[in-house]
Short mmCIF file of C-alpha atoms in Angstrom, two decimals:
data_model
loop_
_atom_site.label_atom_id
_atom_site.label_comp_id
_atom_site.label_asym_id
_atom_site.label_seq_id
_atom_site.Cartn_x
_atom_site.Cartn_y
_atom_site.Cartn_z
CA MET A 1 19.30 -14.82 117.53
CA LYS A 2 20.09 -11.85 116.21
CA THR A 3 17.86 -10.05 113.16
CA ILE A 4 19.84 -7.80 111.19
CA ASP A 5 17.19 -4.99 109.34
CA THR A 6 18.19 -4.05 106.86
CA LYS A 7 14.43 -2.96 105.35
CA GLY A 8 14.42 0.71 103.37
CA GLN A 9 18.15 0.28 102.92
CA LEU A 10 20.58 -0.48 99.61
CA CYS A 11 23.25 -2.21 98.12
CA PRO A 12 25.68 -2.39 100.03
CA ALA A 13 24.42 -0.50 102.76
CA PRO A 14 22.49 -4.59 103.55
CA LEU A 15 25.73 -6.01 102.87
CA ILE A 16 28.27 -4.02 105.58
CA LEU A 17 25.61 -4.70 108.23
CA ALA A 18 25.49 -8.37 107.54
CA LYS A 19 28.80 -8.73 107.38
CA LYS A 20 28.92 -6.81 110.77
CA GLY A 21 25.96 -8.77 112.00
CA ILE A 22 28.63 -11.98 111.36
CA GLN A 23 31.57 -10.70 112.70
CA GLU A 24 29.38 -9.71 116.11
CA ALA A 25 27.40 -12.88 116.18
CA ALA A 26 28.44 -15.87 118.85
CA ALA A 27 29.51 -18.55 118.24
CA GLY A 28 26.27 -21.08 118.10
CA GLU A 29 23.72 -18.16 117.81
CA GLU A 30 21.07 -18.07 114.98
CA ILE A 31 21.87 -14.57 113.17
CA GLU A 32 18.17 -13.89 110.46
CA ILE A 33 18.83 -10.48 107.47
CA LEU A 34 16.15 -8.98 106.75
CA THR A 35 15.33 -6.87 103.14
CA ASP A 36 12.09 -5.51 101.23
CA ASN A 37 14.18 -4.99 98.81
CA GLU A 38 15.29 -7.55 95.73
CA THR A 39 18.24 -6.91 95.00
CA SER A 40 19.23 -6.49 98.01
CA PHE A 41 17.86 -9.91 97.90
CA HIS A 42 19.80 -11.43 95.13
CA ASN A 43 22.79 -9.83 96.03
CA LEU A 44 22.64 -11.23 100.41
CA LYS A 45 22.11 -14.93 99.10
CA ASN A 46 24.95 -14.56 96.42
CA TYR A 47 27.26 -12.59 99.43
CA LEU A 48 26.18 -15.10 102.10
CA LYS A 49 27.11 -18.46 99.26
CA GLU A 50 30.11 -16.69 97.98
CA LEU A 51 31.05 -16.71 102.17
CA LYS A 52 30.16 -20.10 101.51
CA LEU A 53 27.38 -19.34 104.86
CA LYS A 54 23.91 -21.38 104.31
CA PRO A 55 21.04 -19.26 104.65
CA THR A 56 16.75 -20.81 105.44
CA ILE A 57 14.53 -17.85 103.23
CA ARG A 58 11.30 -17.10 104.20
CA THR A 59 9.61 -14.62 101.82
CA GLU A 60 5.81 -13.02 104.40
CA GLY A 61 4.65 -10.40 102.08
CA ASN A 62 7.66 -8.34 100.07
CA VAL A 63 10.16 -8.79 103.28
CA HIS A 64 12.56 -12.65 102.74
CA MET A 65 14.10 -13.63 105.41
CA LEU A 66 17.57 -15.50 105.83
CA THR A 67 18.52 -17.43 108.12
CA ILE A 68 22.25 -19.49 109.25
CA ASN A 69 23.70 -20.23 111.99
CA LYS A 70 27.14 -19.37 113.27
CA THR A 71 28.46 -22.60 114.11
CA GLU A 72 28.53 -23.29 109.77
CA VAL A 73 30.84 -20.04 110.65
CA ILE A 74 34.51 -22.08 110.20
CA SER A 75 36.03 -20.38 112.73
CA ASP A 76 35.08 -16.71 111.64
CA PHE A 77 35.84 -16.45 107.41
CA PRO A 78 39.08 -18.80 107.44
CA SER A 79 41.42 -17.13 103.77
CA PRO A 80 42.08 -19.59 101.46
CA GLU A 81 46.27 -19.73 102.40
CA SER A 82 45.11 -21.10 105.37
CA PHE A 83 43.17 -23.95 104.45
CA CYS A 84 46.42 -24.62 101.77
CA ALA A 85 48.56 -24.16 104.76
CA ASN A 86 47.28 -26.39 107.07
CA PRO A 87 50.13 -29.15 106.80
CA THR A 88 47.09 -32.08 108.95
CA SER A 89 44.16 -30.39 106.74
CA THR A 90 43.25 -33.96 104.38
CA ASN A 91 43.80 -32.61 100.53
CA PHE A 92 46.04 -33.59 98.41
CA VAL A 93 47.23 -33.10 94.57
CA VAL A 94 47.39 -34.88 91.77
CA ALA A 95 51.11 -34.37 89.90
CA ILE A 96 51.37 -35.94 86.26
CA LYS A 97 55.18 -35.60 86.15
CA SER A 98 54.92 -37.84 82.66
CA GLU A 99 51.68 -39.00 80.03
CA PHE A 100 52.10 -41.93 80.45
CA MET A 101 51.67 -43.96 84.54
CA GLY A 102 54.29 -46.14 86.18
CA THR A 103 57.50 -47.35 84.25
CA GLY A 104 57.03 -50.63 81.76
CA ASP A 105 55.81 -50.31 77.72
CA ASP A 106 54.26 -47.20 76.84
CA GLU A 107 51.31 -48.61 75.38
CA ILE A 108 49.97 -49.59 78.16
CA GLY A 109 51.12 -46.44 80.51
CA HIS A 110 48.75 -44.34 78.14
CA PHE A 111 46.35 -46.71 78.72
CA LEU A 112 46.36 -46.55 82.64
CA MET A 113 46.58 -42.32 82.32
CA GLU A 114 43.53 -42.77 80.72
CA ALA A 115 42.69 -45.64 83.77
CA PHE A 116 43.38 -43.31 86.64
CA LEU A 117 41.76 -40.08 85.23
CA ASP A 118 38.49 -42.27 84.62
CA SER A 119 38.54 -42.68 88.08
CA LEU A 120 39.02 -39.76 89.96
CA ASN A 121 36.22 -38.45 88.06
CA GLU A 122 34.70 -41.38 90.10
CA SER A 123 36.48 -40.74 93.21
CA ASP A 124 34.34 -39.80 96.56
CA LYS A 125 37.76 -37.40 97.56
CA LEU A 126 38.88 -34.80 94.88
CA PRO A 127 41.94 -32.91 94.87
CA SER A 128 43.11 -29.77 95.07
CA ALA A 129 44.63 -29.53 91.79
CA ILE A 130 46.04 -31.73 89.14
CA LEU A 131 49.36 -30.25 88.35
CA LEU A 132 50.89 -30.92 85.22
CA TYR A 133 55.22 -30.92 84.35
CA ASN A 134 57.03 -32.30 81.92
CA SER A 135 56.30 -35.26 79.82
CA GLY A 136 52.24 -34.54 81.29
CA VAL A 137 51.18 -32.24 80.26
CA LYS A 138 50.87 -33.95 77.12
CA ILE A 139 47.93 -35.56 78.35
CA ALA A 140 45.39 -31.96 78.00
CA LEU A 141 45.83 -31.71 73.76
CA LYS A 142 43.33 -31.06 72.39
CA GLU A 143 41.43 -34.66 71.72
CA THR A 144 42.37 -36.55 73.34
CA VAL A 145 40.40 -38.68 76.30
CA THR A 146 43.22 -37.40 79.47
CA ALA A 147 41.90 -34.06 78.19
CA ARG A 148 38.70 -34.97 78.23
CA SER A 149 39.21 -36.16 81.99
CA LEU A 150 40.91 -33.57 82.62
CA GLN A 151 37.80 -31.25 81.70
CA THR A 152 35.15 -33.25 83.31
CA LEU A 153 37.73 -32.72 86.75
CA GLU A 154 37.90 -28.94 85.80
CA ASN A 155 33.63 -28.33 85.21
CA ILE A 156 34.19 -29.54 88.85
CA GLY A 157 36.09 -27.02 90.00
CA ILE A 158 39.62 -28.18 90.20
CA PRO A 159 42.35 -26.26 88.75
CA ILE A 160 44.63 -27.95 86.61
CA TYR A 161 48.30 -26.51 86.30
CA ALA A 162 50.05 -26.74 82.72
CA CYS A 163 53.86 -26.26 83.39
CA GLY A 164 54.03 -23.08 80.78
CA LYS A 165 57.01 -24.09 80.07
CA CYS A 166 57.56 -28.17 78.74
CA LEU A 167 55.25 -26.39 76.94
CA GLU A 168 56.77 -24.20 75.01
CA TYR A 169 59.15 -27.43 75.14
CA TYR A 170 57.38 -29.39 74.14
CA LYS A 171 56.33 -27.45 71.07
CA ILE A 172 52.14 -27.92 72.18
CA LYS A 173 51.27 -24.19 73.58
CA ASP A 174 48.93 -23.40 71.13
CA LEU A 175 47.07 -27.25 71.66
CA ILE A 176 46.42 -27.78 74.76
CA ALA A 177 42.69 -27.97 75.47
CA VAL A 178 42.55 -27.63 78.88
CA GLY A 179 43.88 -26.62 82.12
CA MET A 180 46.28 -22.54 82.53
CA VAL A 181 49.38 -22.01 82.13
CA SER A 182 51.22 -22.73 85.04
CA ASN A 183 54.93 -21.51 85.80
CA MET A 184 57.75 -23.10 87.99
CA PHE A 185 56.03 -20.30 91.82
CA ALA A 186 52.41 -21.99 91.44
CA ILE A 187 53.68 -25.55 90.80
CA THR A 188 55.96 -25.16 93.54
CA LYS A 189 53.29 -23.52 95.92
CA HIS A 190 51.54 -26.20 95.24
CA LEU A 191 53.44 -29.21 95.59
CA THR A 192 54.94 -27.41 99.20
CA GLU A 193 51.36 -26.75 99.92
CA ALA A 194 49.05 -29.86 99.98
CA GLY A 195 48.67 -31.91 102.66
CA HIS A 196 50.10 -35.18 100.40
CA ILE A 197 50.65 -35.30 96.99
CA ILE A 198 49.28 -38.93 93.99
CA TYR A 199 51.84 -39.84 91.53
CA PRO A 200 50.09 -42.10 89.86
CA MET B 1 21.36 27.24 98.01
CA THR B 2 24.46 29.22 96.37
CA SER B 3 26.11 27.07 92.95
CA SER B 4 29.30 26.28 94.17
CA SER B 5 28.09 24.78 97.26
CA PHE B 6 25.25 21.90 94.85
CA ASP B 7 25.57 18.81 95.94
CA LEU B 8 25.28 16.61 92.28
CA LEU B 9 24.72 13.55 93.81
CA SER B 10 21.92 14.34 96.32
CA THR B 11 19.79 14.43 92.63
CA CYS B 12 20.78 10.58 91.66
CA ALA B 13 20.35 6.54 93.38
CA SER B 14 23.32 5.06 90.74
CA GLY B 15 26.05 6.93 89.06
CA GLY B 16 28.69 7.14 86.65
CA CYS B 17 27.90 3.14 84.35
CA SER B 18 26.40 2.33 87.22
CA ALA B 19 23.37 3.43 85.05
CA LYS B 20 23.89 0.92 82.97
CA LEU B 21 21.41 -1.26 81.76
CA ASN B 22 21.76 -4.98 82.35
CA PRO B 23 23.83 -6.12 79.58
CA ALA B 24 22.22 -9.54 78.54
CA ALA B 25 18.91 -6.92 78.25
CA LEU B 26 20.39 -5.16 75.57
CA THR B 27 21.99 -7.99 73.83
CA ASP B 28 18.58 -9.59 74.11
CA LEU B 29 16.36 -7.03 72.27
CA LEU B 30 19.11 -5.39 69.09
CA SER B 31 19.27 -8.54 68.45
CA SER B 32 16.55 -8.47 66.86
CA ILE B 33 17.22 -4.95 65.13
CA PRO B 34 19.14 -6.15 61.63
CA LEU B 35 22.23 -3.78 60.74
CA ILE B 36 22.66 -2.77 57.30
CA LYS B 37 26.61 -4.07 57.00
CA ASP B 38 28.62 -1.83 53.91
CA ALA B 39 32.05 -3.31 53.50
CA ARG B 40 33.35 -0.03 54.75
CA ILE B 41 32.70 -0.55 58.43
CA MET B 42 35.94 -2.08 60.15
CA VAL B 43 33.96 -2.30 63.58
CA ASP B 44 30.26 -2.52 63.81
CA ILE B 45 27.96 -3.47 67.32
CA GLU B 46 28.98 -7.33 66.10
CA THR B 47 32.85 -7.25 67.97
CA HIS B 48 31.12 -5.27 70.97
CA ASP B 49 33.76 -3.56 70.44
CA ASP B 50 34.73 0.43 72.39
CA ALA B 51 32.92 2.39 68.46
CA GLY B 52 31.77 2.34 65.35
CA VAL B 53 34.53 2.89 63.07
CA TYR B 54 34.82 3.59 58.91
CA ARG B 55 36.81 3.29 56.74
CA LEU B 56 36.84 7.04 55.06
CA ASN B 57 40.38 6.14 52.72
CA ASP B 58 43.11 4.19 53.48
CA ASP B 59 44.83 7.00 55.64
CA THR B 60 42.32 7.37 57.61
CA ALA B 61 39.39 5.35 59.31
CA LEU B 62 36.44 7.72 61.81
CA ILE B 63 35.79 6.06 64.71
CA VAL B 64 31.86 7.13 66.76
CA THR B 65 31.16 7.06 70.42
CA THR B 66 29.17 8.30 72.34
CA ASP B 67 28.81 8.47 76.25
CA PHE B 68 27.22 9.87 79.43
CA PHE B 69 25.61 9.22 83.02
CA PRO B 70 24.43 10.73 86.18
CA PRO B 71 26.43 12.47 88.91
CA VAL B 72 29.06 10.50 89.55
CA CYS B 73 30.58 12.25 91.99
CA SER B 74 28.83 16.24 93.91
CA ASP B 75 31.76 18.81 92.35
CA ALA B 76 30.19 19.99 88.98
CA PHE B 77 33.27 21.15 87.75
CA THR B 78 34.76 17.29 88.09
CA PHE B 79 31.91 15.79 86.52
CA GLY B 80 31.77 17.35 83.67
CA GLN B 81 35.97 16.28 83.86
CA ILE B 82 34.93 13.46 84.82
CA ALA B 83 32.55 12.12 81.42
CA ALA B 84 34.97 13.37 79.01
CA ALA B 85 37.56 11.48 80.21
CA ASN B 86 35.34 8.56 80.29
CA ALA B 87 33.49 9.50 76.50
CA LEU B 88 37.00 10.49 74.82
CA SER B 89 38.39 6.53 75.94
CA ASP B 90 36.89 5.03 74.19
CA ILE B 91 38.79 6.45 71.21
CA TYR B 92 42.01 6.30 72.45
CA ALA B 93 41.03 2.19 73.43
CA MET B 94 40.49 2.02 69.47
CA GLY B 95 44.01 3.46 69.40
CA GLY B 96 43.04 6.76 67.90
CA THR B 97 43.31 10.63 68.32
CA PRO B 98 39.99 12.85 69.71
CA LEU B 99 39.04 15.17 66.39
CA LEU B 100 35.96 16.39 66.97
CA SER B 101 33.01 16.26 70.20
CA LEU B 102 29.32 16.92 70.54
CA ASN B 103 28.01 17.19 74.33
CA LEU B 104 25.24 15.31 75.85
CA THR B 105 23.39 17.51 77.80
CA MET B 106 20.80 17.12 80.31
CA PHE B 107 19.82 19.56 83.03
CA PRO B 108 17.11 20.47 86.39
CA SER B 109 17.02 23.64 84.32
CA LYS B 110 13.93 24.10 87.40
CA ASP B 111 15.57 22.42 90.62
CA ILE B 112 18.93 23.58 90.19
CA PRO B 113 21.18 26.97 89.75
CA LEU B 114 21.93 26.62 86.17
CA GLU B 115 25.78 27.49 87.17
CA VAL B 116 25.64 23.93 88.02
CA LEU B 117 25.88 23.59 84.44
CA ARG B 118 28.48 25.21 82.62
CA ASN B 119 31.02 23.99 85.22
CA ILE B 120 29.78 20.73 84.24
CA LEU B 121 30.50 22.02 81.03
CA ALA B 122 33.53 24.00 81.63
CA GLY B 123 34.66 20.99 83.49
CA GLY B 124 34.26 18.94 80.13
CA GLN B 125 35.80 21.52 78.01
CA GLU B 126 39.39 21.63 79.87
CA LYS B 127 39.07 17.84 78.24
CA ILE B 128 37.94 17.99 75.66
CA ASN B 129 41.19 20.59 75.15
CA GLU B 130 43.78 18.41 76.70
CA SER B 131 42.67 15.65 74.50
CA GLY B 132 43.35 18.37 71.47
CA ALA B 133 39.76 17.78 69.69
CA PHE B 134 37.19 20.37 69.16
CA THR B 135 33.36 21.13 70.78
CA MET B 136 31.68 21.37 67.27
CA GLY B 137 28.14 21.90 69.03
CA GLY B 138 25.39 19.69 71.30
CA HIS B 139 22.56 19.65 72.72
CA THR B 140 20.36 20.00 76.18
CA ILE B 141 17.06 18.67 77.41
CA ASP B 142 15.30 19.93 80.51
CA ASP B 143 15.48 16.72 82.91
CA ASN B 144 16.15 15.25 86.12
CA PRO B 145 18.29 13.85 87.24
CA PRO B 146 21.13 15.94 85.31
CA LYS B 147 23.97 13.71 82.68
CA TYR B 148 26.50 14.68 80.92
CA GLY B 149 29.18 12.89 77.84
CA LEU B 150 30.41 12.81 74.61
CA ALA B 151 29.72 11.98 71.37
CA VAL B 152 33.31 12.47 68.93
CA VAL B 153 34.98 11.39 66.48
CA GLY B 154 37.84 9.95 65.92
CA THR B 155 40.49 9.09 63.92
CA VAL B 156 43.23 6.48 63.02
CA HIS B 157 45.46 5.42 60.86
CA PRO B 158 43.13 2.25 58.89
CA ASP B 159 46.39 0.13 60.13
CA LYS B 160 46.92 1.03 63.45
CA LEU B 161 43.60 -0.09 64.32
CA ILE B 162 43.05 -1.21 67.59
CA THR B 163 40.41 -4.19 68.58
CA ASN B 164 39.21 -6.73 71.40
CA ALA B 165 39.81 -8.74 68.13
CA GLY B 166 43.45 -8.42 68.63
CA LEU B 167 44.76 -10.55 71.31
CA LYS B 168 46.98 -13.93 70.49
CA ALA B 169 47.82 -16.21 72.41
CA GLY B 170 50.74 -16.61 74.15
CA GLN B 171 50.34 -12.66 74.91
CA LEU B 172 51.20 -10.57 78.61
CA LEU B 173 48.08 -9.31 79.74
CA VAL B 174 48.34 -5.44 80.76
CA LEU B 175 45.82 -2.92 82.98
CA THR B 176 46.70 0.77 83.34
CA LYS B 177 44.90 2.45 85.77
CA PRO B 178 44.76 0.75 89.73
CA LEU B 179 40.76 -1.45 90.33
CA GLY B 180 38.71 0.51 92.17
CA VAL B 181 36.50 2.64 91.24
CA GLY B 182 33.10 1.84 91.58
CA VAL B 183 32.89 0.61 95.72
CA LEU B 184 35.07 3.66 96.47
CA MET B 185 32.16 5.30 95.30
CA ALA B 186 29.32 2.98 96.96
CA ALA B 187 31.54 4.04 100.13
CA GLN B 188 31.24 7.84 99.29
CA ARG B 189 27.68 6.94 100.04
CA MET B 190 27.39 5.49 102.89
CA GLY B 191 30.71 8.06 104.09
CA LEU B 192 32.23 5.11 104.68
CA ALA B 193 35.45 6.38 102.33
CA ASP B 194 38.57 7.79 102.86
CA LYS B 195 39.03 11.02 101.76
CA ALA B 196 42.32 10.71 100.89
CA ALA B 197 41.62 6.96 99.25
CA TYR B 198 38.65 9.08 97.09
CA ASN B 199 39.99 11.59 96.01
CA LEU B 200 42.24 9.35 94.78
CA ALA B 201 39.87 7.25 92.71
CA LEU B 202 38.22 11.00 91.59
CA GLU B 203 41.52 12.40 90.23
CA GLN B 204 41.72 8.74 88.33
CA MET B 205 39.33 9.00 86.84
CA LYS B 206 39.54 12.69 84.80
CA MET B 207 42.85 11.51 83.52
CA LEU B 208 42.69 10.54 79.65
CA ASN B 209 43.56 7.49 78.36
CA LYS B 210 45.33 9.89 75.61
CA ALA B 211 48.91 8.45 76.67
CA GLY B 212 48.46 5.01 77.32
CA ALA B 213 46.24 4.94 73.55
CA VAL B 214 50.23 6.23 72.46
CA CYS B 215 52.47 3.73 74.14
CA MET B 216 50.06 1.16 72.48
CA GLN B 217 50.67 2.96 69.45
CA GLN B 218 54.81 3.04 69.58
CA PHE B 219 54.57 -0.80 71.13
CA GLY B 220 52.37 -1.89 68.61
CA VAL B 221 49.42 -2.63 70.30
CA LYS B 222 46.51 -4.92 68.71
CA GLY B 223 43.94 -5.48 70.61
CA ALA B 224 42.81 -3.68 73.84
CA THR B 225 39.19 -2.04 75.85
CA ASP B 226 39.05 0.77 78.21
CA VAL B 227 37.86 -0.72 81.60
CA THR B 228 34.47 0.28 82.24
CA GLY B 229 31.10 -0.42 83.63
CA PHE B 230 31.17 -3.92 83.32
CA GLY B 231 33.83 -4.04 84.90
CA LEU B 232 37.83 -5.84 84.42
CA LEU B 233 35.90 -9.48 83.41
CA GLY B 234 32.97 -8.54 81.25
CA HIS B 235 35.61 -5.86 79.82
CA ALA B 236 38.17 -9.30 79.42
CA LEU B 237 34.65 -11.72 78.41
CA LYS B 238 34.61 -9.21 75.84
CA MET B 239 37.61 -8.86 73.90
CA ALA B 240 38.28 -13.00 74.64
CA GLU B 241 35.54 -13.92 72.62
CA ALA B 242 35.87 -11.38 69.85
CA SER B 243 39.66 -12.47 69.41
CA ASP B 244 38.83 -16.80 70.11
CA VAL B 245 41.35 -17.16 72.52
CA SER B 246 40.96 -17.37 76.70
CA ILE B 247 42.85 -14.96 79.09
CA GLN B 248 44.07 -16.10 82.59
CA ILE B 249 44.12 -13.90 84.82
CA SER B 250 46.12 -13.43 88.16
CA LEU B 251 43.31 -11.50 90.94
CA GLY B 252 46.42 -11.58 93.34
CA SER B 253 48.53 -8.56 90.81
CA LEU B 254 44.93 -6.92 89.83
CA PRO B 255 46.45 -3.30 90.79
CA VAL B 256 44.25 -1.31 93.57
CA LEU B 257 42.96 1.88 94.60
CA PRO B 258 43.72 1.89 98.49
CA GLN B 259 41.12 1.01 100.92
CA VAL B 260 39.12 -1.04 98.65
CA ILE B 261 40.32 -4.29 100.15
CA SER B 262 38.78 -3.36 103.42
CA LEU B 263 36.41 -1.30 102.04
CA LEU B 264 35.05 -5.40 100.92
CA GLU B 265 35.75 -7.09 103.43
CA SER B 266 33.37 -4.52 105.53
CA GLY B 267 30.99 -6.16 102.60
CA CYS B 268 31.30 -3.04 100.92
CA ILE B 269 30.01 -4.38 97.76
CA PRO B 270 28.32 -2.31 94.78
CA GLY B 271 25.22 -3.77 92.66
CA ALA B 272 26.58 -3.33 89.52
CA ALA B 273 29.55 -5.75 91.15
CA PHE B 274 27.26 -8.69 91.35
CA ARG B 275 25.27 -7.76 88.44
CA ASN B 276 29.10 -7.87 86.02
CA ALA B 277 29.45 -11.03 87.64
CA ASP B 278 26.18 -12.56 87.37
CA PHE B 279 26.77 -11.32 84.07
CA VAL B 280 30.19 -13.66 83.41
CA LYS B 281 29.74 -16.32 85.55
CA LYS B 282 28.88 -18.90 83.41
CA HIS B 283 32.42 -18.47 80.68
CA VAL B 284 34.97 -17.80 83.86
CA PHE B 285 36.93 -20.44 85.85
CA TYR B 286 37.95 -19.96 89.31
CA THR B 287 40.15 -20.96 91.17
CA PRO B 288 39.56 -21.90 94.51
CA THR B 289 41.71 -19.69 96.10
CA CYS B 290 40.60 -17.03 94.73
CA SER B 291 38.79 -14.62 97.63
CA VAL B 292 35.26 -13.51 97.35
CA GLU B 293 37.32 -9.51 97.18
CA GLN B 294 38.92 -10.77 94.31
CA LYS B 295 36.17 -11.89 92.70
CA MET B 296 33.74 -8.66 93.28
CA LEU B 297 37.32 -6.59 92.44
CA ALA B 298 36.88 -7.38 89.19
CA CYS B 299 33.34 -7.62 89.01
CA ASP B 300 33.51 -4.02 90.38
CA ALA B 301 32.40 -1.15 87.69
CA GLN B 302 34.51 1.07 86.66
CA THR B 303 33.98 5.22 85.49
CA SER B 304 36.44 6.47 83.29
CA GLY B 305 38.71 3.53 84.03
CA GLY B 306 42.04 1.90 82.12
CA LEU B 307 43.22 0.35 79.29
CA LEU B 308 42.97 -3.02 78.81
CA MET B 309 45.99 -4.32 76.42
CA ALA B 310 47.39 -7.16 75.29
CA VAL B 311 51.30 -6.60 73.78
CA ASP B 312 54.31 -9.64 72.82
CA THR B 313 55.94 -11.25 75.88
CA ASP B 314 59.51 -9.29 74.27
CA LYS B 315 58.54 -5.75 74.12
CA ALA B 316 55.82 -5.87 77.56
CA ASN B 317 58.45 -4.54 79.81
CA ASP B 318 59.07 -1.17 77.68
CA LEU B 319 55.60 -0.69 76.97
CA ILE B 320 55.41 -0.92 81.53
CA ALA B 321 58.38 2.06 81.33
CA ALA B 322 57.02 3.70 79.17
CA LEU B 323 53.35 3.36 81.01
CA LYS B 324 54.57 3.96 84.04
CA ILE B 325 55.12 7.28 83.67
CA PHE B 326 51.59 8.21 83.30
CA HIS B 327 50.32 5.78 85.28
CA PRO B 328 52.47 4.32 88.17
CA GLN B 329 50.24 1.49 88.84
CA ALA B 330 51.33 -0.06 85.56
CA CYS B 331 51.84 -3.82 85.49
CA ILE B 332 50.60 -7.37 83.57
CA ILE B 333 47.83 -8.75 85.57
CA GLY B 334 47.46 -12.43 83.13
CA GLU B 335 48.32 -13.50 79.48
CA VAL B 336 46.30 -14.63 76.45
CA THR B 337 45.97 -19.01 75.82
CA SER B 338 44.93 -20.45 73.21
CA ARG B 339 41.19 -20.64 73.32
CA ARG B 340 40.24 -23.33 76.03
CA SER B 341 36.99 -24.29 77.45
CA LYS B 342 36.45 -20.91 79.25
CA SER B 343 37.20 -17.44 78.48
CA ILE B 344 38.70 -16.67 81.63
CA TYR B 345 40.71 -18.55 84.20
CA CYS B 346 41.29 -17.06 87.56
CA HIS B 347 43.71 -17.88 89.69
#
């Protein structure tokens, strides 16, 4: 067990000591970080959470102890890019290229799209991004059932990228309710870096 | 100890805009104190703008603002320059020209040689002179640690007023100065800052937002603010809410001072950045690709930071070219969209 004692120190010193200690610790090693400052304690908790580490917390008197295990650290803080760049990973994106699901009557196509987004919300496998282009951007329009489903997905952290050119072409830029206005560069990047792509 | 070697940073634990009171607590407390309305008041506290604005007549509106804080650096003259540039900035952020200023000073005369006070005021006066404003006096209290800043009156044509509420969907967002001042000041206190990087931060804090204000008027900017203690996201949030729009920011394109990213990676994140991150959390969507360092940079408290402005897309390139003469790192960092469920989207 490695102990990082930051008692008596103010931010950002405890964070610097914690980060250094975590990097230096051997794989599988338990790391305990001590602080007696409430603000530092709060910031350390937030910082470790951002680093995707889940500390166990104990408090004795005015000393807080945050314990983490180095095995929780996946290959020493992979960058978000390295996650996306890994083609063998199970990450997938949903690319919606039309406001209708499948080919056939528009009414059933529209209904199917609503049903697809509902199912996606219920699914235990969630996409790393949802891309909307061509008439697909119309499913993000205000006061639609599909926009409400997309909002639920965004609320749990899934980024939604709507093609800006398409919004301009259909003259609906001011009418979309959910997602970010994006461009072909970003959309292409997501398509090329996805483990696989779902076209509903 | 001689006055020239006196280290002002030895007088306080946290400096600059980091010394601001918790914004949530302040908003809560102020809500219980109603203010009297007047038809001539063009901007009051309600939209959380940079300064108050009062229409005198059809040609002139007065802009009033104040800002002061404890030392942000060791050298007295430099501290004076930075504090004055920071206080004057609120006038520029509203598109105005500084006219009159008053010195607001707190100084422990028994603990620090009076020569240090002279140097603080001389540094401030240099910046007031550069702005073209006139010093009309001031007020000094014997108090520890020292604090310095200005109350400033500026003018603007009522039709040329620039506010937090002037953003329009479809516009592009431009930031004039690089971020990371708060990180470098924290690193300096811990002896971790590179001399060159820290000096750049000081130079940038001393720089008036005067040229930025001139450029804004030249290119018809109607919505802007200066980035200070609440960080880029805190100030962007206020603009989005006042303008009833959402803002998209590309965290990867934020201009940044040297060494700041590696300092953030090593855990050198000032407490104020966490406070700001907490404050904006409910209103911000971060895509999973945003790194902790990028988020913290966007929440880093700036002292005398740059102008954040929204410009029509067809004028953006010319505006950037004009700004770059004075602010080489000025660039487009995002765009304004119609209102969504979140005020800010970071990607």
